[in-house]
Amino acid sequence: DAKTTQPTSMDCAEGRAANLPCNHSTISGNEYVYWYRQIHSQGPQYIIHGLKNNETNEMASLIITEDRKSSTLILPHATLRDTAVYYCIVVNNAGNMLTFGGGTRLMVKP
Amino acid sequence: GAVVSQHPSRVICKSGTSVKIECRSLDFQATTMFWYRQFPKQSLMLMATSNEGSKATYEQGVEKDKFLINHASLTLSTLTVTSAHPEDSSFYICSASGVRGGYTFGSGTRLTVV
């Protein structure tokens, strides 16, 4: 599965949009982009995933570039409870395991 | 949505004893289960992958005789840490995937070996 690159950490003001970037320049045509987050001492929580179209759900939006080499997770109105480590993962969704990188530690500040 | 129940959430055991961790998919059939381990301030590391009714496939460096994985049904997988030692203290997390794809994680088990 393709490797991803994310910034180690980011800060965001409460109530503002949090934009988390992810590079996956070696992604192949059948690989999806998944986003999970992990709050301290809990299991990862699914946020959103996509193949090539932009996606939106009640938690976030996922913007995937046309060449699919990068994506951005957008939390439209960050709250303090959104403070977590966010993982961007690329996988072909055929029952293969998710390989976790270092993720981005998002700190939402009052 | 899909739910995976993992327990216990926290366990303390004595060195040399064995500990079993259970992972259940509550509302879907988990054709594949993944077991991860996470040390403090580190990312999740895959330990093994198991398909229902088959032997688990272990990642390099993970001792299959020490970390016994059973996936006898489509809703239950267990990880048994045998002869636990303090260095096995970690956060263990399961993940389940069904026929519709996607990955649902359990809430994790904090193992402390004293």
GROMACS .gro file of N, CA and C in nm, chain A residues 34 36 38 40-44 46 87 91 93-102, chain B residues 32 34 36 38 42-44 46 49 91 93 97 101-108 110:
model
  126
   34TYR      N    1  -0.822   0.681   0.341
   34TYR     CA    2  -0.900   0.673   0.464
   34TYR      C    3  -0.844   0.771   0.567
   36TYR      N    4  -0.866   0.837   0.986
   36TYR     CA    5  -0.908   0.796   1.118
   36TYR      C    6  -0.849   0.896   1.218
   38GLN      N    7  -0.749   0.927   1.654
   38GLN     CA    8  -0.735   0.854   1.778
   38GLN      C    9  -0.720   0.953   1.892
   40HIS      N   10  -0.669   1.006   2.291
   40HIS     CA   11  -0.580   0.938   2.383
   40HIS      C   12  -0.644   0.815   2.448
   41SER      N   13  -0.572   0.701   2.438
   41SER     CA   14  -0.612   0.576   2.503
   41SER      C   15  -0.745   0.521   2.454
   42GLN      N   16  -0.779   0.552   2.329
   42GLN     CA   17  -0.898   0.493   2.268
   42GLN      C   18  -0.860   0.429   2.135
   43GLY      N   19  -0.948   0.347   2.083
   43GLY     CA   20  -0.925   0.291   1.951
   43GLY      C   21  -0.947   0.395   1.844
   44PRO      N   22  -0.886   0.379   1.728
   44PRO     CA   23  -0.907   0.475   1.618
   44PRO      C   24  -1.054   0.484   1.579
   46TYR      N   25  -1.321   0.600   1.283
   46TYR     CA   26  -1.335   0.628   1.141
   46TYR      C   27  -1.390   0.769   1.122
   87TYR      N   28  -0.492   1.023   1.138
   87TYR     CA   29  -0.415   0.937   1.050
   87TYR      C   30  -0.476   0.934   0.910
   91VAL      N   31  -0.518   0.252   0.120
   91VAL     CA   32  -0.534   0.106   0.118
   91VAL      C   33  -0.623   0.068   0.002
   93ASN      N   34  -0.849  -0.154   0.001
   93ASN     CA   35  -0.982  -0.191   0.047
   93ASN      C   36  -1.024  -0.334   0.015
   94ALA      N   37  -0.926  -0.416  -0.018
   94ALA     CA   38  -0.958  -0.555  -0.051
   94ALA      C   39  -0.925  -0.646   0.066
   95GLY      N   40  -0.959  -0.598   0.185
   95GLY     CA   41  -0.930  -0.677   0.303
   95GLY      C   42  -0.787  -0.665   0.351
   96ASN      N   43  -0.711  -0.576   0.289
   96ASN     CA   44  -0.574  -0.556   0.335
   96ASN      C   45  -0.572  -0.473   0.463
   97MET      N   46  -0.464  -0.489   0.537
   97MET     CA   47  -0.457  -0.419   0.665
   97MET      C   48  -0.431  -0.271   0.642
   98LEU      N   49  -0.468  -0.192   0.741
   98LEU     CA   50  -0.436  -0.050   0.742
   98LEU      C   51  -0.299  -0.033   0.802
   99THR      N   52  -0.212   0.038   0.733
   99THR     CA   53  -0.078   0.066   0.784
   99THR      C   54  -0.074   0.209   0.834
  100PHE      N   55  -0.050   0.224   0.962
  100PHE     CA   56  -0.053   0.356   1.024
  100PHE      C   57   0.086   0.421   1.021
  101GLY      N   58   0.088   0.546   0.978
  101GLY     CA   59   0.209   0.626   0.988
  101GLY      C   60   0.206   0.702   1.120
  102GLY      N   61   0.280   0.811   1.123
  102GLY     CA   62   0.288   0.887   1.247
  102GLY      C   63   0.166   0.974   1.276
  142THR      N   64  -1.234  -1.061   0.827
  142THR     CA   65  -1.093  -1.042   0.859
  142THR      C   66  -1.080  -0.961   0.986
  144PHE      N   67  -0.784  -0.778   1.242
  144PHE     CA   68  -0.646  -0.732   1.253
  144PHE      C   69  -0.617  -0.700   1.400
  146TYR      N   70  -0.347  -0.501   1.649
  146TYR     CA   71  -0.242  -0.401   1.653
  146TYR      C   72  -0.192  -0.387   1.797
  148GLN      N   73   0.021  -0.085   2.037
  148GLN     CA   74   0.064   0.055   2.037
  148GLN      C   75   0.136   0.085   2.167
  152GLN      N   76   0.366   0.625   2.035
  152GLN     CA   77   0.397   0.567   1.906
  152GLN      C   78   0.269   0.537   1.830
  153SER      N   79   0.284   0.507   1.703
  153SER     CA   80   0.168   0.475   1.620
  153SER      C   81   0.130   0.327   1.638
  154LEU      N   82   0.019   0.289   1.577
  154LEU     CA   83  -0.024   0.150   1.583
  154LEU      C   84   0.065   0.065   1.493
  156LEU      N   85   0.089  -0.316   1.329
  156LEU     CA   86   0.015  -0.439   1.304
  156LEU      C   87   0.092  -0.559   1.356
  159THR      N   88  -0.284  -1.068   1.111
  159THR     CA   89  -0.410  -1.063   1.037
  159THR      C   90  -0.471  -1.202   1.040
  201PHE      N   91  -0.079  -0.118   2.462
  201PHE     CA   92  -0.220  -0.096   2.427
  201PHE      C   93  -0.248  -0.184   2.305
  203ILE      N   94  -0.511  -0.330   2.021
  203ILE     CA   95  -0.633  -0.286   1.953
  203ILE      C   96  -0.667  -0.384   1.841
  207SER      N   97  -1.296  -0.620   0.961
  207SER     CA   98  -1.341  -0.582   0.827
  207SER      C   99  -1.436  -0.689   0.776
  211GLY      N  100  -1.628  -0.425   0.314
  211GLY     CA  101  -1.507  -0.345   0.326
  211GLY      C  102  -1.514  -0.254   0.447
  212GLY      N  103  -1.424  -0.162   0.455
  212GLY     CA  104  -1.419  -0.073   0.570
  212GLY      C  105  -1.351  -0.141   0.686
  213TYR      N  106  -1.315  -0.061   0.785
  213TYR     CA  107  -1.241  -0.112   0.900
  213TYR      C  108  -1.296  -0.047   1.026
  214THR      N  109  -1.339  -0.130   1.118
  214THR     CA  110  -1.391  -0.079   1.245
  214THR      C  111  -1.302  -0.126   1.357
  215PHE      N  112  -1.265  -0.033   1.445
  215PHE     CA  113  -1.172  -0.064   1.552
  215PHE      C  114  -1.244  -0.084   1.684
  216GLY      N  115  -1.185  -0.171   1.766
  216GLY     CA  116  -1.230  -0.182   1.903
  216GLY      C  117  -1.175  -0.067   1.985
  217SER      N  118  -1.215  -0.061   2.110
  217SER     CA  119  -1.177   0.051   2.195
  217SER      C  120  -1.041   0.031   2.260
  218GLY      N  121  -0.981  -0.086   2.239
  218GLY     CA  122  -0.847  -0.110   2.290
  218GLY      C  123  -0.843  -0.173   2.428
  220ARG      N  124  -0.572  -0.196   2.753
  220ARG     CA  125  -0.446  -0.154   2.815
  220ARG      C  126  -0.397  -0.268   2.902
   0.00000   0.00000   0.00000
